[in-house]
């Protein structure tokens, strides 16, 4: 059915590599949010020349936004020759810091042995480039398509997405009737469809004490020791309970099919940036940041109550134990139905292009689908794209060129099916 677009994608192989390299060469490192505007403009100007209407959206007031590091997003929109649904390809343009261990310059992309190396090749500028080539090939070979195609480059996914997809969703740009189907080309492997992600609750627990001279700690109350009691209760009660909970969600890897808790940070007493001899004080405050990942079978109220209940029991049994807890962020688990239109069309395209059935997976961590679901209330959304997830954030990150080509063919075929479907 799509011989012409697929053949066109083959002819655009070098263009796909060049676009990936051009995107990687712009060091959109987050934090702090470098070079967002030039990367958004590179994408916008390319698609403007191909007949798309281009809009830029700065998320003023979002975390990290400033005149030096503006949170600039781009949406390219092309309306077809007649009414129909809207298919939206969303990719984040930010990348994490390069880190150590690279054998090449991470922002001077290298093409070698059928791969493109550089920071962001896998996560997820290779997927962004593949979606652009897919859409270009589709409209070049079938110019009278109905409906609307959108491509977005959004920011800050690596730090929560609040200046990117969350901001655009609040503007109504990820909701019906504007958008019907969303594909996020995250690196999940070219034969996998990611239906969603586990839930997340971030919180800060503070134990309170009383300051005193360090030579007479009996006159004070050590907040760090109180936090030690919290950690001990976690080890004795909470971690064993979480390890017994399993889900029917097809989460990959296997170890993430359980509830988990990560101690993200722990601070007490003297500020750890201090250099020199410490002051002789009993710490009167200790703070711990927790990262709780939970399953679709766990109501978030119960997730929170479990930890609050543990803290309350300590308050009843441990002398002078006092605590505060502060919510930092929460997102419910998301799992798009396998019968949803976007899932069925991508699955059909994987079978046609790769000759095998797709794997259906759930991500252990969240990505921007959470904002599309919770703010945009749009649930016909998946992640699908080229790249090996294990390579994300690693030194010598790369994406396989053949995987980008195959994924572009899948995306082109899925978009065509969604745009021309009469029954959803």
Short mmCIF file of C-alpha atoms in Angstrom, two decimals:
data_model
loop_
_atom_site.label_atom_id
_atom_site.label_comp_id
_atom_site.label_asym_id
_atom_site.label_seq_id
_atom_site.Cartn_x
_atom_site.Cartn_y
_atom_site.Cartn_z
CA UNK A 1 0.00 0.00 0.00
CA UNK A 2 2.85 2.38 0.78
CA UNK A 3 5.47 1.31 -1.73
CA UNK A 4 6.01 4.90 -2.92
CA UNK A 5 6.59 6.50 0.53
CA UNK A 6 8.81 3.60 1.58
CA UNK A 7 10.82 3.88 -1.62
CA UNK A 8 11.11 7.63 -1.05
CA UNK A 9 12.40 7.04 2.49
CA UNK A 10 15.14 4.83 1.01
CA UNK A 11 16.20 7.67 -1.29
CA UNK A 12 16.26 10.03 1.71
CA UNK A 13 18.62 7.85 3.75
CA UNK A 14 21.51 10.30 3.47
CA UNK A 15 19.17 13.18 4.30
CA UNK A 16 18.05 11.29 7.41
CA UNK A 17 21.65 10.89 8.54
CA UNK A 18 22.46 14.53 7.78
CA UNK A 19 19.43 15.77 9.72
CA UNK A 20 20.33 13.60 12.71
CA UNK A 21 23.87 14.97 12.64
CA UNK A 22 22.64 18.57 12.35
CA UNK A 23 20.38 18.12 15.38
CA UNK A 24 23.11 16.45 17.45
CA UNK A 25 25.59 19.21 16.59
CA UNK A 26 23.37 21.69 18.49
CA UNK A 27 24.24 21.00 22.17
CA UNK A 28 20.80 21.28 23.76
CA UNK A 29 22.08 20.20 27.18
CA UNK A 30 19.57 20.18 30.03
CA UNK A 31 20.24 21.44 32.60
CA UNK A 32 20.62 24.32 32.07
CA UNK A 33 18.73 24.35 28.74
CA UNK A 34 21.35 25.38 26.22
CA UNK A 35 20.62 26.16 22.56
CA UNK A 36 16.91 25.36 22.60
CA UNK A 37 16.02 28.21 20.28
CA UNK A 38 18.48 27.40 17.44
CA UNK A 39 17.48 23.72 17.56
CA UNK A 40 13.77 24.59 17.42
CA UNK A 41 14.45 27.01 14.56
CA UNK A 42 16.43 24.40 12.61
CA UNK A 43 13.42 22.10 12.76
CA UNK A 44 10.93 24.89 12.11
CA UNK A 45 12.72 26.34 9.10
CA UNK A 46 13.13 22.94 7.47
CA UNK A 47 9.44 22.16 7.79
CA UNK A 48 8.39 25.69 6.79
CA UNK A 49 10.11 25.11 3.44
CA UNK A 50 7.99 22.01 3.04
CA UNK A 51 4.68 23.80 3.50
CA UNK A 52 4.12 23.55 7.25
CA UNK A 53 2.80 26.40 9.35
CA UNK A 54 5.33 27.04 12.11
CA UNK A 55 4.62 28.29 15.64
CA UNK A 56 7.08 28.86 18.48
CA UNK A 57 6.02 28.77 22.11
CA UNK A 58 8.21 29.98 24.95
CA UNK A 59 7.20 28.58 28.34
CA UNK A 60 7.81 31.75 30.33
CA UNK A 61 7.78 31.18 34.06
CA UNK A 62 8.43 27.46 33.79
CA UNK A 63 11.29 25.94 35.83
CA UNK A 64 14.63 27.08 34.42
CA UNK A 65 13.19 29.56 31.92
CA UNK A 66 15.14 32.81 31.61
CA UNK A 67 16.26 35.19 28.90
CA UNK A 68 19.58 33.34 28.86
CA UNK A 69 17.93 29.90 28.73
CA UNK A 70 14.50 30.42 27.16
CA UNK A 71 12.27 27.34 27.01
CA UNK A 72 11.42 27.52 23.29
CA UNK A 73 9.21 24.84 21.72
CA UNK A 74 8.19 24.49 18.07
CA UNK A 75 5.10 22.98 16.45
CA UNK A 76 4.88 22.48 12.68
CA UNK A 77 1.36 21.91 11.30
CA UNK A 78 0.22 20.89 7.82
CA UNK A 79 -3.47 20.66 7.03
CA UNK A 80 -4.51 18.27 4.29
CA UNK A 81 -6.73 18.75 1.28
CA UNK A 82 -9.88 17.76 3.17
CA UNK A 83 -10.99 17.34 6.78
CA UNK A 84 -9.75 14.43 8.82
CA UNK A 85 -7.95 13.52 12.05
CA UNK A 86 -4.69 15.01 13.28
CA UNK A 87 -1.61 12.82 13.77
CA UNK A 88 1.07 14.42 15.93
CA UNK A 89 4.71 13.32 16.22
CA UNK A 90 6.27 14.71 19.40
CA UNK A 91 9.99 14.59 20.19
CA UNK A 92 12.00 16.30 22.89
CA UNK A 93 15.07 18.20 21.71
CA UNK A 94 16.90 18.38 25.04
CA UNK A 95 19.68 15.96 25.96
CA UNK A 96 21.48 15.15 29.19
CA UNK A 97 25.05 16.24 29.85
CA UNK A 98 27.71 14.31 27.95
CA UNK A 99 29.52 13.05 31.04
CA UNK A 100 32.84 11.23 30.93
CA UNK A 101 34.04 8.22 28.97
CA UNK A 102 33.49 9.36 25.38
CA UNK A 103 35.95 8.31 22.69
CA UNK A 104 34.67 11.03 20.34
CA UNK A 105 33.46 14.59 20.81
CA UNK A 106 29.81 14.04 21.88
CA UNK A 107 28.58 17.06 19.92
CA UNK A 108 30.57 16.41 16.74
CA UNK A 109 28.54 13.52 15.33
CA UNK A 110 30.42 10.64 13.77
CA UNK A 111 29.00 8.32 11.10
CA UNK A 112 30.72 4.96 11.24
CA UNK A 113 29.86 1.29 10.70
CA UNK A 114 26.21 2.00 9.94
CA UNK A 115 25.74 4.10 13.07
CA UNK A 116 25.58 7.76 14.04
CA UNK A 117 27.45 8.52 17.28
CA UNK A 118 26.85 11.57 19.46
CA UNK A 119 24.93 12.77 22.49
CA UNK A 120 21.23 12.54 21.76
CA UNK A 121 21.49 10.27 18.72
CA UNK A 122 19.54 7.57 20.53
CA UNK A 123 17.58 9.71 23.01
CA UNK A 124 16.00 11.04 20.90
CA UNK A 125 17.20 13.13 17.98
CA UNK A 126 17.44 10.04 15.78
CA UNK A 127 13.74 9.42 16.42
CA UNK A 128 12.91 13.06 15.71
CA UNK A 129 14.80 12.91 12.41
CA UNK A 130 13.08 9.63 11.48
CA UNK A 131 9.64 11.16 12.09
CA UNK A 132 10.50 14.19 9.94
CA UNK A 133 11.70 12.01 7.05
CA UNK A 134 8.63 9.77 7.43
CA UNK A 135 6.25 12.70 7.16
CA UNK A 136 8.15 14.36 4.32
CA UNK A 137 8.16 11.14 2.29
CA UNK A 138 4.45 10.67 2.93
CA UNK A 139 3.38 14.10 1.76
CA UNK A 140 5.80 14.08 -1.19
CA UNK A 141 4.32 10.86 -2.55
CA UNK A 142 0.70 11.27 -1.41
CA UNK A 143 0.14 15.05 -1.45
CA UNK A 144 -3.68 14.87 -1.27
CA UNK A 145 -3.84 13.30 2.20
CA UNK A 146 -6.83 14.21 4.36
CA UNK A 147 -6.48 15.46 7.90
CA UNK A 148 -3.57 17.18 9.58
CA UNK A 149 0.00 16.26 10.41
CA UNK A 150 1.91 17.94 13.22
CA UNK A 151 5.54 17.59 14.29
CA UNK A 152 6.78 19.16 17.51
CA UNK A 153 10.18 19.68 19.08
CA UNK A 154 9.71 20.24 22.79
CA UNK A 155 12.04 20.94 25.69
CA UNK A 156 12.87 19.80 29.20
CA UNK A 157 11.67 16.19 28.97
CA UNK A 158 14.85 15.16 30.74
CA UNK A 159 13.86 17.33 33.71
CA UNK A 160 10.14 16.59 33.80
CA UNK A 161 8.80 18.27 30.65
CA UNK A 162 7.17 21.21 32.44
CA UNK A 163 8.57 23.80 30.04
CA UNK A 164 7.73 21.60 27.08
CA UNK A 165 4.79 19.23 26.64
CA UNK A 166 3.18 20.20 29.95
CA UNK A 167 3.16 23.86 28.92
CA UNK A 168 1.77 23.11 25.46
CA UNK A 169 -0.85 20.77 26.91
CA UNK A 170 -2.08 23.56 29.19
CA UNK A 171 -2.49 25.70 26.08
CA UNK A 172 -4.77 23.02 24.62
CA UNK A 173 -2.29 21.92 21.99
CA UNK A 174 -2.41 18.24 22.96
CA UNK A 175 -6.17 17.86 23.23
CA UNK A 176 -9.08 17.04 20.99
CA UNK A 177 -10.34 18.42 18.68
CA UNK A 178 -6.93 19.80 17.69
CA UNK A 179 -5.04 16.49 18.00
CA UNK A 180 -6.36 12.93 17.77
CA UNK A 181 -3.32 10.61 17.78
CA UNK A 182 0.19 11.09 19.22
CA UNK A 183 3.36 9.11 18.52
CA UNK A 184 6.43 9.91 20.63
CA UNK A 185 9.59 8.54 18.92
CA UNK A 186 11.43 7.61 22.14
CA UNK A 187 14.13 4.91 21.73
CA UNK A 188 12.24 1.72 22.56
CA UNK A 189 13.66 -0.50 19.74
CA UNK A 190 12.02 -0.53 16.33
CA UNK A 191 9.81 -3.56 17.01
CA UNK A 192 8.37 -2.36 20.33
CA UNK A 193 5.30 -0.28 21.10
CA UNK A 194 5.40 1.46 24.46
CA UNK A 195 1.86 1.82 25.81
CA UNK A 196 2.70 3.97 28.81
CA UNK A 197 4.60 4.08 32.07
CA UNK A 198 4.50 3.38 35.78
CA UNK A 199 3.25 6.00 38.19
CA UNK A 200 5.60 8.29 40.09
CA UNK A 201 5.40 10.15 43.39
CA UNK A 202 8.25 12.40 44.47
CA UNK A 203 8.21 13.70 48.01
CA UNK A 204 10.52 15.26 50.59
CA UNK A 205 10.52 13.95 54.15
CA UNK A 206 12.05 16.16 56.84
CA UNK A 207 12.80 15.00 60.36
CA UNK A 208 13.09 17.73 62.97
CA UNK A 209 15.45 17.94 65.91
CA UNK A 210 16.89 20.54 68.28
CA UNK A 211 20.26 22.26 67.87
CA UNK A 212 22.84 22.04 70.64
CA UNK A 213 26.61 22.02 71.10
CA UNK A 214 28.21 18.97 69.51
CA UNK A 215 30.16 18.22 72.68
CA UNK A 216 26.89 17.91 74.60
CA UNK A 217 24.52 16.16 72.18
CA UNK A 218 22.31 15.07 75.09
CA UNK A 219 21.13 18.68 75.30
CA UNK A 220 19.85 18.58 71.74
CA UNK A 221 17.90 16.21 69.53
CA UNK A 222 19.64 14.83 66.43
CA UNK A 223 17.43 15.01 63.32
CA UNK A 224 19.83 12.73 61.45
CA UNK A 225 19.29 9.95 63.99
CA UNK A 226 15.55 10.34 63.54
CA UNK A 227 16.04 9.98 59.79
CA UNK A 228 18.08 6.88 60.49
CA UNK A 229 14.99 5.43 62.15
CA UNK A 230 13.00 6.21 59.01
CA UNK A 231 15.56 4.42 56.87
CA UNK A 232 15.55 1.45 59.22
CA UNK A 233 11.76 1.22 59.00
CA UNK A 234 11.98 1.39 55.22
CA UNK A 235 14.45 -1.50 55.23
CA UNK A 236 12.47 -3.60 57.68
CA UNK A 237 8.94 -2.93 56.46
CA UNK A 238 8.56 -0.99 53.25
CA UNK A 239 11.15 -2.47 50.88
CA UNK A 240 10.11 -6.08 51.60
CA UNK A 241 6.43 -5.17 51.07
CA UNK A 242 7.14 -3.41 47.76
CA UNK A 243 9.17 -6.31 46.42
CA UNK A 244 6.16 -8.61 46.76
CA UNK A 245 3.91 -6.49 44.55
CA UNK A 246 3.78 -7.40 40.90
CA UNK A 247 1.80 -6.00 38.03
CA UNK A 248 0.05 -7.21 34.92
CA UNK A 249 1.52 -4.21 33.07
CA UNK A 250 4.11 -5.43 30.50
CA UNK A 251 6.90 -3.35 32.00
CA UNK A 252 10.41 -3.77 30.64
CA UNK A 253 12.82 -4.66 32.12
CA UNK A 254 11.39 -7.48 34.23
CA UNK A 255 12.74 -6.05 37.50
CA UNK A 256 10.50 -3.01 37.13
CA UNK A 257 7.31 -5.11 37.26
CA UNK A 258 7.43 -4.54 41.00
CA UNK A 259 6.81 -1.44 43.07
CA UNK A 260 10.04 0.41 43.80
CA UNK A 261 11.36 3.16 46.04
CA UNK A 262 14.57 5.06 45.45
CA UNK A 263 16.23 7.29 48.05
CA UNK A 264 17.09 10.13 45.71
CA UNK A 265 18.86 12.45 48.15
CA UNK A 266 19.69 12.76 51.84
CA UNK A 267 20.87 15.96 53.54
CA UNK A 268 21.34 16.73 57.22
CA UNK A 269 23.39 19.06 59.37
CA UNK A 270 26.24 20.97 57.78
CA UNK A 271 25.72 21.94 54.15
CA UNK A 272 27.68 19.50 52.02
CA UNK A 273 29.11 22.30 49.87
CA UNK A 274 30.95 23.66 52.92
CA UNK A 275 34.75 23.37 52.87
CA UNK A 276 36.79 23.45 56.03
CA UNK A 277 36.27 22.20 59.56
CA UNK A 278 32.67 21.60 60.63
CA UNK A 279 30.85 23.56 63.31
CA UNK A 280 30.14 21.69 66.54
CA UNK A 281 26.36 21.49 66.28
CA UNK A 282 23.67 18.87 66.66
CA UNK A 283 21.69 18.94 63.40
CA UNK A 284 18.13 20.14 63.88
CA UNK A 285 16.92 19.14 60.40
CA UNK A 286 17.42 16.23 58.01
CA UNK A 287 15.75 15.97 54.61
CA UNK A 288 15.29 12.97 52.35
CA UNK A 289 13.87 12.98 48.81
CA UNK A 290 12.06 9.81 47.82
CA UNK A 291 11.20 8.57 44.32
CA UNK A 292 8.32 6.09 44.56
CA UNK A 293 7.37 4.27 41.33
CA UNK A 294 4.02 2.52 41.55
CA UNK A 295 1.83 0.19 39.54
CA UNK A 296 -1.53 0.61 37.87
CA UNK A 297 -3.01 -1.67 40.54
CA UNK A 298 -1.96 0.75 43.32
CA UNK A 299 -4.18 3.79 44.01
CA UNK A 300 -2.00 6.82 44.63
CA UNK A 301 -3.83 7.62 47.87
CA UNK A 302 -2.76 4.23 49.21
CA UNK A 303 0.80 4.77 47.99
CA UNK A 304 1.04 7.97 50.01
CA UNK A 305 -0.84 6.62 53.01
CA UNK A 306 1.58 3.71 53.31
CA UNK A 307 4.55 6.00 53.88
CA UNK A 308 2.65 8.50 56.02
CA UNK A 309 1.41 5.62 58.17
CA UNK A 310 4.97 4.42 58.70
CA UNK A 311 6.03 7.92 59.76
CA UNK A 312 3.04 8.25 62.08
CA UNK A 313 3.92 4.96 63.80
CA UNK A 314 7.43 6.27 64.41
CA UNK A 315 5.94 9.45 65.89
CA UNK A 316 3.95 7.30 68.32
CA UNK A 317 6.78 4.98 69.33
CA UNK A 318 10.00 7.02 69.08
CA UNK A 319 10.55 9.80 71.68
CA UNK A 320 10.59 13.32 70.21
CA UNK A 321 10.16 12.09 66.64
CA UNK A 322 8.66 14.85 64.51
CA UNK A 323 8.43 15.03 60.76
CA UNK A 324 7.08 16.97 57.80
CA UNK A 325 6.32 15.61 54.33
CA UNK A 326 6.05 17.70 51.19
CA UNK A 327 4.73 16.56 47.82
CA UNK A 328 7.06 17.42 44.94
CA UNK A 329 5.44 15.75 41.93
CA UNK A 330 3.06 12.97 41.03
CA UNK A 331 1.82 11.30 37.85
CA UNK A 332 -0.53 8.37 37.60
CA UNK A 333 0.38 5.21 35.68
CA UNK A 334 -0.56 5.37 32.01
CA UNK A 335 -1.39 2.44 29.75
CA UNK A 336 -2.99 2.99 26.36
CA UNK A 337 -5.38 0.21 25.35
CA UNK A 338 -3.98 -2.24 22.78
CA UNK A 339 -7.13 -1.73 20.71
CA UNK A 340 -6.60 2.04 20.48
CA UNK A 341 -6.28 3.28 16.88
CA UNK A 342 -2.68 4.45 17.18
CA UNK A 343 -1.59 1.13 18.69
CA UNK A 344 -3.31 -0.94 15.99
CA UNK A 345 -1.93 1.15 13.13
CA UNK A 346 1.65 1.09 14.41
CA UNK A 347 1.39 -2.64 15.09
CA UNK A 348 0.16 -3.26 11.54
CA UNK A 349 3.02 -1.17 10.17
CA UNK A 350 5.63 -3.07 12.21
CA UNK A 351 4.28 -6.34 10.82
CA UNK A 352 4.39 -5.00 7.27
CA UNK A 353 7.86 -3.42 7.48
CA UNK A 354 9.68 -5.83 9.78
CA UNK A 355 7.74 -9.02 9.14
CA UNK A 356 7.08 -9.80 12.81
CA UNK A 357 4.63 -9.01 15.57
CA UNK A 358 5.51 -6.11 17.87
CA UNK A 359 6.31 -6.40 21.54
CA UNK A 360 4.09 -4.31 23.81
CA UNK A 361 5.91 -2.74 26.73
CA UNK A 362 5.48 -0.25 29.55
CA UNK A 363 8.30 2.10 30.53
CA UNK A 364 9.64 1.82 34.10
CA UNK A 365 10.05 5.60 34.16
CA UNK A 366 7.81 8.37 32.93
CA UNK A 367 8.15 10.40 29.76
CA UNK A 368 6.02 13.13 28.18
CA UNK A 369 3.01 10.87 27.67
CA UNK A 370 2.14 11.66 31.29
CA UNK A 371 1.38 15.29 30.42
CA UNK A 372 -0.61 14.41 27.31
CA UNK A 373 -2.76 12.08 29.41
CA UNK A 374 -3.17 14.07 32.64
CA UNK A 375 -3.35 17.61 31.21
CA UNK A 376 -4.48 17.08 27.62
CA UNK A 377 -6.81 14.18 28.51
CA UNK A 378 -5.71 12.56 25.26
CA UNK A 379 -5.15 8.81 25.61
CA UNK A 380 -4.56 7.68 22.02
CA UNK A 381 -0.84 8.09 22.56
CA UNK A 382 2.18 5.77 22.49
CA UNK A 383 5.95 5.87 22.32
CA UNK A 384 7.55 4.27 19.28
CA UNK A 385 10.93 5.00 17.77
CA UNK A 386 14.40 3.79 16.79
CA UNK A 387 17.25 3.34 19.20
CA UNK A 388 18.32 0.97 21.93
CA UNK A 389 17.02 2.30 25.25
CA UNK A 390 20.01 0.98 27.20
CA UNK A 391 22.27 3.36 25.25
CA UNK A 392 20.41 6.48 26.39
CA UNK A 393 22.51 8.77 28.61
CA UNK A 394 25.60 6.57 28.07
CA UNK A 395 29.02 7.60 26.69
CA UNK A 396 29.47 6.83 22.98
CA UNK A 397 25.69 6.87 22.51
CA UNK A 398 24.63 5.90 18.99
CA UNK A 399 21.68 5.09 16.78
CA UNK A 400 21.73 2.48 14.00
CA UNK A 401 20.95 4.04 10.61
CA UNK A 402 19.00 1.02 9.38
CA UNK A 403 16.82 1.21 12.50
CA UNK A 404 16.02 4.86 11.74
CA UNK A 405 15.08 3.98 8.17
CA UNK A 406 12.86 1.10 9.25
CA UNK A 407 11.20 3.20 11.95
CA UNK A 408 10.56 6.00 9.47
CA UNK A 409 8.77 3.48 7.23
CA UNK A 410 6.68 2.28 10.18
CA UNK A 411 5.78 5.86 11.15
CA UNK A 412 4.86 6.80 7.57
CA UNK A 413 2.62 3.76 7.18
CA UNK A 414 0.98 4.25 10.58
CA UNK A 415 0.33 7.94 9.89
CA UNK A 416 -1.22 7.11 6.53
CA UNK A 417 -3.50 4.55 8.13
CA UNK A 418 -4.62 6.94 10.85
CA UNK A 419 -5.24 9.83 8.45
CA UNK A 420 -7.26 7.78 5.99
CA UNK A 421 -9.16 5.58 8.46
CA UNK A 422 -12.93 5.83 8.26
CA UNK A 423 -13.76 3.93 11.42
CA UNK A 424 -10.95 4.96 13.80
#
